Coordinates of C-alpha atoms and ligand atoms in Angstrom, one line a residue:
M1 CA 56.3 46.3 145.6
L2 CA 58.9 49.2 145.4
I3 CA 61.0 48.0 142.6
E4 CA 58.2 46.9 140.4
E5 CA 56.6 50.7 140.8
L6 CA 59.6 52.1 140.0
R7 CA 60.2 50.0 136.6
R8 CA 56.7 51.4 135.8
E9 CA 57.1 54.9 136.3
L10 CA 60.8 55.5 135.3
P11 CA 62.6 54.8 131.5
D12 CA 64.0 52.0 130.8
G13 CA 68.1 51.4 131.7
R14 CA 67.4 53.8 135.2
L15 CA 67.4 50.8 137.4
I16 CA 70.1 48.1 138.5
E17 CA 69.1 45.4 140.3
D18 CA 72.1 43.0 139.9
E19 CA 73.3 42.8 143.7
R20 CA 77.1 42.4 142.2
I21 CA 77.0 45.9 140.4
A22 CA 75.0 47.7 143.2
A23 CA 77.3 46.4 145.9
G24 CA 79.9 49.1 144.2
F25 CA 77.5 52.2 145.3
A26 CA 77.1 50.5 148.5
H27 CA 79.8 52.9 150.4
D28 CA 81.8 55.9 149.8
E29 CA 85.9 56.1 150.8
A30 CA 85.7 56.3 154.8
E31 CA 87.4 53.5 156.2
W32 CA 85.6 51.0 159.1
A33 CA 82.3 53.2 158.5
P34 CA 79.3 50.9 158.7
Y35 CA 77.4 49.9 155.1
G36 CA 74.1 47.7 154.0
T37 CA 73.4 46.1 151.1
P38 CA 71.2 48.4 148.8
R39 CA 67.7 46.7 147.4
V40 CA 68.0 48.6 144.3
V41 CA 70.1 51.3 142.8
V42 CA 68.2 54.5 140.5
R43 CA 70.1 56.8 138.1
P44 CA 67.7 59.5 137.1
R45 CA 68.5 61.9 134.6
T46 CA 65.6 64.4 135.5
A47 CA 64.4 66.1 138.3
R48 CA 60.8 64.9 137.7
E49 CA 62.6 61.4 137.9
V50 CA 64.1 62.0 141.1
R51 CA 60.5 63.0 142.7
S52 CA 59.2 60.0 141.2
V53 CA 62.0 57.9 142.9
V54 CA 61.2 59.9 146.3
R55 CA 57.2 59.8 146.2
A56 CA 57.8 56.2 145.8
C57 CA 60.2 55.6 148.6
L58 CA 57.8 57.5 150.6
R59 CA 54.9 55.3 149.8
H60 CA 56.6 52.2 150.7
G61 CA 58.3 53.3 154.1
V62 CA 62.1 52.5 152.5
P63 CA 64.9 54.4 152.9
L64 CA 66.7 56.8 150.2
V65 CA 70.6 57.4 150.2
T66 CA 71.7 59.8 147.2
R67 CA 75.4 59.5 146.0
G68 CA 77.5 61.4 143.8
A69 CA 80.9 60.0 143.2
G70 CA 81.1 58.2 146.4
T71 CA 84.1 60.4 147.2
G72 CA 83.0 61.0 150.9
L73 CA 85.0 60.5 153.6
S74 CA 82.5 60.4 156.6
G75 CA 80.0 57.5 155.3
G76 CA 77.4 60.1 154.6
A77 CA 77.0 58.3 151.2
N78 CA 77.1 54.6 152.6
A79 CA 73.8 52.5 152.1
V80 CA 71.5 51.5 154.6
E81 CA 70.5 47.9 154.7
G82 CA 67.6 47.7 152.2
C83 CA 67.9 51.0 151.1
V84 CA 67.2 52.5 147.3
V85 CA 70.4 54.6 146.2
L86 CA 70.4 57.3 144.1
S87 CA 73.0 58.3 142.2
T88 CA 73.3 61.7 140.0
E89 CA 75.6 60.2 137.6
H90 CA 73.7 60.9 135.0
M91 CA 72.3 64.1 135.7
N92 CA 76.2 65.8 134.6
T93 CA 74.8 68.4 132.1
V94 CA 76.4 71.7 132.6
H95 CA 73.2 73.5 131.8
E96 CA 74.2 77.4 131.5
I97 CA 76.9 79.6 132.1
D98 CA 76.4 83.1 131.9
P99 CA 79.2 85.5 131.7
V100 CA 77.2 88.8 132.6
E101 CA 75.8 87.4 135.7
R102 CA 78.8 85.3 136.6
L103 CA 77.3 82.0 136.9
A104 CA 76.6 78.6 136.2
V105 CA 73.5 76.4 136.4
V106 CA 74.4 72.6 136.8
G107 CA 73.1 69.6 137.3
P108 CA 74.2 67.8 140.8
G109 CA 76.5 65.3 138.7
V110 CA 78.5 67.6 137.5
V111 CA 82.0 66.5 138.0
N112 CA 84.2 70.2 139.7
D113 CA 86.9 69.7 137.7
D114 CA 84.6 69.7 134.4
L115 CA 83.0 72.9 135.6
R116 CA 85.8 74.6 136.3
A117 CA 87.1 73.7 132.7
A118 CA 83.3 74.3 131.1
C119 CA 84.1 77.8 133.2
A120 CA 87.6 78.4 131.8
E121 CA 86.7 78.6 128.5
H122 CA 84.2 81.4 129.3
G123 CA 87.7 83.3 130.8
L124 CA 85.5 82.5 134.5
W125 CA 86.8 80.6 137.5
Y126 CA 84.3 78.2 140.1
P127 CA 87.0 78.4 143.0
P128 CA 85.9 75.5 145.4
D129 CA 88.8 72.7 144.9
P130 CA 88.5 69.9 147.0
A131 CA 91.4 67.8 146.4
S132 CA 88.8 65.0 145.1
A133 CA 88.0 67.6 142.2
P134 CA 89.0 65.4 139.2
W135 CA 86.3 63.2 140.8
S136 CA 83.7 64.7 143.2
T137 CA 80.3 66.2 141.9
I138 CA 79.0 69.3 142.6
G139 CA 76.0 68.1 144.2
G140 CA 78.3 66.2 146.4
N141 CA 80.2 69.2 147.2
V142 CA 77.0 71.2 148.2
A143 CA 75.7 68.2 150.2
T144 CA 79.1 68.4 152.2
N145 CA 79.7 71.8 151.8
A146 CA 83.4 70.9 150.5
G147 CA 86.1 72.9 151.2
G148 CA 89.4 73.0 149.4
L149 CA 93.2 74.2 148.7
C150 CA 92.1 77.9 147.8
C151 CA 89.3 78.2 150.0
V152 CA 91.9 79.8 152.4
K153 CA 91.2 83.1 150.4
Y154 CA 88.5 82.5 148.3
G155 CA 85.9 80.9 150.8
V156 CA 84.0 77.1 150.6
T157 CA 81.1 75.6 148.3
R158 CA 78.4 77.9 150.5
D159 CA 79.9 81.0 149.4
Y160 CA 79.3 79.8 145.6
V161 CA 75.7 78.6 145.7
L162 CA 73.8 81.1 145.0
G163 CA 70.4 78.6 144.5
L164 CA 69.3 75.5 144.2
E165 CA 66.7 73.0 143.1
A166 CA 65.7 70.0 145.3
V167 CA 62.9 67.4 145.6
T168 CA 62.6 67.2 149.8
G169 CA 61.2 64.2 152.0
T170 CA 58.0 65.3 151.6
G171 CA 58.1 64.5 147.8
E172 CA 58.0 68.7 146.9
L173 CA 60.3 69.6 143.9
V174 CA 61.1 73.4 144.8
R175 CA 63.5 76.0 144.0
L176 CA 65.4 77.9 146.9
G177 CA 67.5 81.1 146.6
R178 CA 68.1 82.6 143.7
R179 CA 70.2 83.8 140.5
T180 CA 70.6 87.8 141.4
A181 CA 73.5 89.1 142.8
K182 CA 72.0 90.1 146.1
G183 CA 68.3 88.7 147.6
V184 CA 67.0 88.6 150.7
A185 CA 63.7 87.2 150.3
G186 CA 62.5 84.7 153.2
Y187 CA 65.2 82.8 155.1
D188 CA 68.3 81.3 153.6
L189 CA 66.9 77.9 152.8
A190 CA 69.4 77.0 150.2
G191 CA 71.7 77.8 152.4
L192 CA 70.0 75.3 154.6
M193 CA 70.4 72.5 152.2
V194 CA 74.4 73.3 151.7
G195 CA 76.1 70.7 154.4
S196 CA 72.8 68.4 154.7
E197 CA 74.6 65.6 153.8
G198 CA 71.1 64.0 151.7
T199 CA 69.3 64.6 154.6
L200 CA 66.9 67.2 153.7
G201 CA 66.6 66.9 150.0
V202 CA 68.2 65.3 147.1
I203 CA 69.7 68.5 145.2
T204 CA 68.9 68.2 141.4
E205 CA 70.4 71.2 140.0
V206 CA 72.4 74.2 141.7
T207 CA 73.3 77.5 140.3
V208 CA 76.9 78.7 141.5
R209 CA 78.6 82.1 141.8
L210 CA 81.6 82.8 139.3
R211 CA 85.0 84.7 139.1
P212 CA 86.7 86.0 136.9
Q213 CA 89.9 83.6 136.1
R214 CA 92.5 84.8 138.2
E215 CA 96.7 85.7 138.2
A216 CA 99.4 83.2 138.0
E217 CA 100.3 81.9 141.5
R218 CA 103.6 82.3 143.1
T219 CA 104.6 79.3 145.2
V220 CA 106.7 79.7 148.4
A221 CA 108.1 76.0 150.1
G222 CA 109.5 76.0 153.3
Y223 CA 111.1 72.7 154.9
F224 CA 110.7 72.0 158.9
S225 CA 111.6 69.5 161.0
S226 CA 108.7 69.4 162.8
V227 CA 104.9 69.7 162.3
V228 CA 104.6 71.7 165.1
A229 CA 106.8 74.1 164.0
A230 CA 105.4 74.6 160.4
G231 CA 102.3 75.3 162.5
R232 CA 104.3 78.1 163.8
A233 CA 104.6 79.2 160.6
V234 CA 101.1 79.4 160.0
T235 CA 100.1 81.2 163.1
A236 CA 102.7 83.3 161.6
V237 CA 101.0 84.2 158.3
G238 CA 97.5 85.0 159.8
A239 CA 99.4 87.2 162.6
A240 CA 100.7 88.9 159.7
G241 CA 97.6 89.8 157.7
L242 CA 98.6 87.9 154.9
T243 CA 95.9 86.4 152.4
P244 CA 97.9 83.3 150.8
S245 CA 95.3 81.6 148.0
A246 CA 96.7 78.6 149.7
L247 CA 98.7 77.4 152.5
E248 CA 99.0 73.6 152.7
L249 CA 101.1 71.1 154.7
I250 CA 102.2 67.6 153.7
D251 CA 104.2 65.6 155.6
R252 CA 107.4 63.1 154.7
H253 CA 105.4 59.8 155.3
C254 CA 103.1 61.6 152.4
L255 CA 105.5 62.4 150.3
A256 CA 107.3 59.3 150.8
A257 CA 104.1 57.0 149.8
V258 CA 102.9 59.5 147.0
D259 CA 106.7 58.6 145.6
R260 CA 106.3 55.1 145.8
W261 CA 103.2 55.2 143.7
K262 CA 104.0 58.0 141.0
N263 CA 107.8 58.3 141.3
M264 CA 108.0 62.2 141.3
G265 CA 111.0 62.5 142.7
L266 CA 109.6 64.3 145.7
S267 CA 111.8 62.9 148.8
V268 CA 112.6 66.0 150.4
D269 CA 115.2 66.6 153.4
A270 CA 112.6 67.3 155.7
D271 CA 110.0 66.4 157.9
V272 CA 107.3 68.4 156.8
V273 CA 106.9 70.7 153.8
L274 CA 104.3 73.8 154.2
L275 CA 103.4 75.0 150.6
G276 CA 102.2 78.4 150.1
R277 CA 100.8 80.7 147.2
T278 CA 99.9 83.9 146.3
D279 CA 97.7 85.2 143.6
A280 CA 97.9 88.7 144.0
P281 CA 98.8 90.7 140.8
G282 CA 102.0 92.0 140.0
P283 CA 104.6 93.7 142.9
A284 CA 101.7 93.0 145.3
G285 CA 102.2 89.4 144.8
A286 CA 106.0 89.7 144.9
R287 CA 105.8 91.3 148.3
E288 CA 103.4 88.7 149.4
A289 CA 105.4 86.0 148.8
E290 CA 108.5 87.6 150.3
R291 CA 106.8 88.3 153.8
M292 CA 105.1 84.5 153.6
L293 CA 108.9 83.3 153.4
A294 CA 109.9 85.8 156.2
C295 CA 107.3 84.0 158.4
F296 CA 108.5 80.5 157.2
E297 CA 111.6 81.8 158.0
E298 CA 111.1 83.4 161.6
A299 CA 109.1 80.0 162.6
G300 CA 112.2 78.1 162.1
A301 CA 112.5 76.6 158.8
T302 CA 115.4 74.3 157.7
W303 CA 115.1 75.9 154.3
A304 CA 112.5 78.2 152.6
A305 CA 112.5 79.8 149.3
Q306 CA 110.0 80.9 146.3
S307 CA 109.8 78.6 143.7
T308 CA 111.3 79.5 140.0
D309 CA 110.2 76.1 138.8
Q310 CA 106.7 76.1 138.2
E311 CA 106.7 72.4 137.2
E312 CA 108.5 71.6 140.4
A313 CA 105.7 74.0 142.1
D314 CA 103.3 72.2 140.5
A315 CA 104.2 68.8 141.3
L316 CA 104.1 69.6 145.1
F317 CA 100.7 70.8 145.0
A318 CA 99.9 67.4 142.9
A319 CA 101.5 65.3 145.8
R320 CA 99.6 67.0 148.4
R321 CA 96.1 66.2 146.4
L322 CA 97.5 62.8 145.7
A323 CA 98.4 61.8 149.4
Y324 CA 95.3 60.3 150.6
P325 CA 94.8 58.1 147.9
A326 CA 99.0 57.3 148.1
L327 CA 98.6 56.4 152.1
E328 CA 95.4 54.2 151.4
R329 CA 97.1 52.1 148.7
L330 CA 99.3 51.0 151.6
G331 CA 96.6 50.1 154.1
P332 CA 93.4 51.4 155.9
V333 CA 93.6 54.8 156.4
L334 CA 91.3 56.6 158.9
T335 CA 90.6 60.6 157.6
E336 CA 90.6 62.9 160.3
D337 CA 89.4 66.4 159.7
V338 CA 88.8 68.7 162.4
C339 CA 89.6 72.3 162.5
V340 CA 90.8 74.7 164.8
P341 CA 91.4 78.3 165.6
R342 CA 94.4 79.5 163.5
A343 CA 96.3 80.0 166.8
A344 CA 96.0 76.7 168.2
V345 CA 97.6 74.9 165.5
P346 CA 101.0 74.4 166.7
E347 CA 99.1 73.3 169.9
M348 CA 96.6 71.0 168.0
L349 CA 99.2 69.6 165.7
A350 CA 101.4 68.9 169.2
R351 CA 98.3 66.8 170.5
I352 CA 98.3 65.0 167.4
E353 CA 101.5 63.5 167.8
R354 CA 100.9 63.0 171.3
A355 CA 97.8 61.1 170.2
A356 CA 100.2 59.0 167.7
T357 CA 102.6 58.0 170.6
R358 CA 99.8 57.4 173.2
H359 CA 97.9 54.6 170.8
D360 CA 101.1 53.5 168.9
T361 CA 99.7 54.5 165.7
L362 CA 101.3 56.0 162.8
I363 CA 99.7 59.3 161.9
A364 CA 100.5 61.2 158.7
N365 CA 99.5 64.6 158.2
I366 CA 98.0 66.9 155.7
A367 CA 96.1 70.0 156.3
H368 CA 94.7 73.0 154.9
A369 CA 96.6 74.7 157.2
G370 CA 95.8 78.0 156.6
D371 CA 92.4 77.5 157.3
G372 CA 93.2 75.7 160.7
N373 CA 91.7 72.3 158.7
L374 CA 93.9 69.2 159.9
H375 CA 93.8 65.7 158.1
P376 CA 95.7 63.6 160.7
L377 CA 95.5 60.3 158.5
L378 CA 95.9 57.2 160.9
T379 CA 97.5 54.5 159.1
T380 CA 97.0 50.6 159.8
Q381 CA 98.3 47.3 158.3
P382 CA 95.5 45.2 156.6
G383 CA 93.7 42.8 159.0
D384 CA 95.5 44.3 162.2
T385 CA 92.3 45.2 164.4
A386 CA 94.4 45.7 167.2
A387 CA 96.1 48.2 165.2
R388 CA 92.3 49.6 163.9
E389 CA 91.4 49.9 167.8
R390 CA 94.2 51.9 168.6
A391 CA 93.6 54.1 165.8
Q392 CA 90.2 54.4 166.4
A393 CA 90.8 55.6 169.8
A394 CA 93.6 57.9 168.8
F395 CA 90.8 59.3 166.3
R396 CA 88.4 59.9 169.5
D397 CA 91.1 61.9 171.4
I398 CA 91.5 63.8 168.3
I399 CA 88.2 64.6 168.2
A400 CA 88.5 65.7 171.9
D401 CA 91.2 68.2 171.6
A402 CA 89.7 69.9 169.3
I403 CA 86.6 70.8 170.7
D404 CA 88.9 71.5 173.5
L405 CA 90.8 74.2 171.6
G406 CA 87.7 75.6 170.6
G407 CA 87.5 74.0 167.2
T408 CA 85.0 71.9 165.5
V409 CA 84.6 68.1 164.6
T410 CA 84.7 68.2 161.1
G411 CA 86.1 71.3 158.3
E412 CA 84.6 70.0 155.7
H413 CA 84.3 66.2 155.1
G414 CA 81.0 66.3 156.9
V415 CA 79.3 64.5 159.9
G416 CA 78.2 61.6 157.9
L417 CA 78.6 58.1 160.1
L418 CA 82.0 58.9 161.6
K419 CA 81.2 62.3 163.6
R420 CA 77.8 61.8 164.8
D421 CA 79.1 61.2 168.6
G422 CA 81.8 64.3 168.0
L423 CA 78.7 66.5 166.6
E424 CA 76.8 65.5 169.9
R425 CA 79.9 66.4 171.8
E426 CA 80.0 69.5 170.1
L427 CA 76.9 71.0 169.8
A428 CA 74.8 72.2 172.7
P429 CA 71.7 70.4 173.5
A430 CA 68.9 72.6 172.3
V431 CA 71.0 73.2 168.9
L432 CA 70.6 69.6 168.6
E433 CA 67.0 69.9 169.1
M434 CA 67.0 72.3 166.6
H435 CA 68.7 70.2 163.6
R436 CA 65.9 67.6 164.5
A437 CA 62.9 70.3 164.2
V438 CA 64.3 71.4 160.6
K439 CA 64.6 67.4 160.0
A440 CA 61.2 66.7 161.2
A441 CA 60.0 69.3 159.0
L442 CA 61.5 68.7 155.5
D443 CA 61.6 64.6 156.1
P444 CA 59.1 64.0 158.4
R445 CA 59.0 60.1 157.7
G446 CA 62.8 60.4 158.0
I447 CA 63.1 58.4 154.9
L448 CA 66.4 60.5 153.3
N449 CA 69.4 59.3 154.6
P450 CA 68.3 57.9 157.9
G451 CA 71.4 57.6 160.4
K452 CA 73.4 60.0 159.2
V453 CA 74.5 63.2 161.0
I454 CA 72.3 63.5 163.8
S455 CA 70.1 61.0 165.9
H456 CA 66.4 61.1 166.2
G457 CA 66.8 61.6 169.8
Ligands
LIG501 C1 91.8 62.1 147.3 C2 90.2 62.2 148.2 C3 90.6 63.9 148.6 C4 89.5 65.0 149.2 N1 90.1 65.9 149.7 C5 88.9 66.8 150.1 C6 89.0 68.5 150.4 O1 90.1 68.5 149.7 N2 87.8 68.9 150.5 C7 86.7 68.7 150.8 O2 85.8 68.9 151.7 N3 87.0 66.9 150.8 C8 87.4 66.4 150.6 N4 87.5 64.9 150.1 C9 86.0 64.6 150.8 C10 84.8 64.4 149.5 O3 85.4 64.2 148.3 C11 83.9 65.6 149.2 O4 83.2 65.1 150.6 C12 82.7 65.8 148.0 O5 81.8 66.9 148.5 C13 82.1 64.5 148.2 O6 81.2 64.6 146.8 P1 80.8 63.3 146.3 O7 80.3 63.7 145.0 O8 81.7 62.1 146.0 O9 79.7 62.9 147.1 P2 79.4 61.5 147.8 O10 80.4 61.0 148.8 O11 78.7 60.8 146.9 O12 78.4 62.0 149.0 C14 78.6 62.6 150.0 C15 77.3 63.3 151.0 O13 76.7 64.2 150.2 C16 75.1 63.8 149.8 N5 75.2 63.9 148.5 C17 75.9 63.6 147.0 N6 75.0 64.1 146.4 C18 73.5 64.9 146.8 C19 72.6 65.2 146.1 N7 72.7 65.8 144.8 N8 71.5 65.7 147.1 C20 71.5 65.5 148.4 N9 72.8 65.2 148.6 C21 73.7 64.3 147.9 C22 75.4 62.3 149.9 O14 74.3 61.4 150.7 C23 76.5 61.9 151.3 O15 75.7 62.5 152.8 C24 88.4 64.4 149.3 C25 87.7 62.9 148.8 C26 89.1 62.3 148.8 C27 88.9 60.5 148.3

């Protein structure tokens, strides 16, 4: 039996067999994504132990779902009925920080903020900063190719992964990529693992590129009377050739929800707040902030200013990070993640408003607006099935609109379960077949996170 084999092969304390405790590992943060009951939860501490688990699952034909912190918003880490959930929480060591090569080597269970803190001690910076950085793991970030607030200037997780170690679905422990600044030997298989959502391999170690720490940022805030007007300001910033280090949108529903929770005194006299930041040093930073301010004003801001109060600016960004959990406290929230070309941001925001009206659903908005990555948050009340169905219909319409505008169904949260249909709408049949061919090569028995990302066709 699988569990007896795992008990035999792994050191003591690695298995959680208690059903009630295992249930806590059964799903991520995605609303209404189906999940099953895990047969057992395994918490390995080394890559060899991970390999033993994968090989045991292979021998017994049992599915294996890898889990970081379970903050995912697409159902990617949701348990498949009777599966083994492999939690990386104990593989949380920062193995190395090399200030000369400007890289770090970390276990997959290291929490994003912990890596950033460790880098800061060396005057270094790991840029990818999902709003979940206090909880989410580097393994989860790599497996979803996570984005974040500063990605508008500094790129997403993929841009920082130099190499990684993983156990594939054939039970091989392999090293992919490199630790040199450059290198083009062979196909980019490390890149292939980035964003593969646990369907091609279990990532057991990651080597990430670092940057020197940067200058303090200047913040520009703008108030707008509609999301569409704020969207016009986003397009204007891009058209002006500016490169903000963050350009985030948060609407009054989110600000009010954060305020109710944290009592931060945030309630502002605006429907939408746009928060821009620049980290350009010295006079260049001052000029960029002024030009961003002009873009906000020309797009119709009812009020806009450079923040002189760092605490106030930080509070607004903290509110942006807390928006989703704050709304979730009030009832189930279905989180969207479409990404459209920057020029299409105003039109996409207008279509989201129309979907809200059409489906009688309150849709709050946060967005990594500078990337065109929008997170409409479809809110409902607990137990209201009709409201849930209306929200799900709006969700489908928003996906169709994003594709129609030349966008993508997921900017950063991943396909998981919630975007599988969307993926099939977005990609050509030949490209879906390429996905299936890759899956068949790296996981021929289909044991790794089955049913996620792509159907077997
Ligand atoms: C409040 C909040 C804010 C968020 N903000 C952002 C944001 O700004 N940007 C963003 O991109 N996302 C954001 N997210 C979504 C989520 O935090 C990210 O997708 C994150 O990368 C998931 O990390 P995790 O450790 O929680 O992974 P999990 O949720 O545990 O897993 C995510 C996926 O990765 C796979 N996986 C995890 N670890 C491994 C591994 N070692 N090997 C192989 N596969 C693995 C899982 O199987 C699953 O498919 C947010 C979520 C919340 C709740």
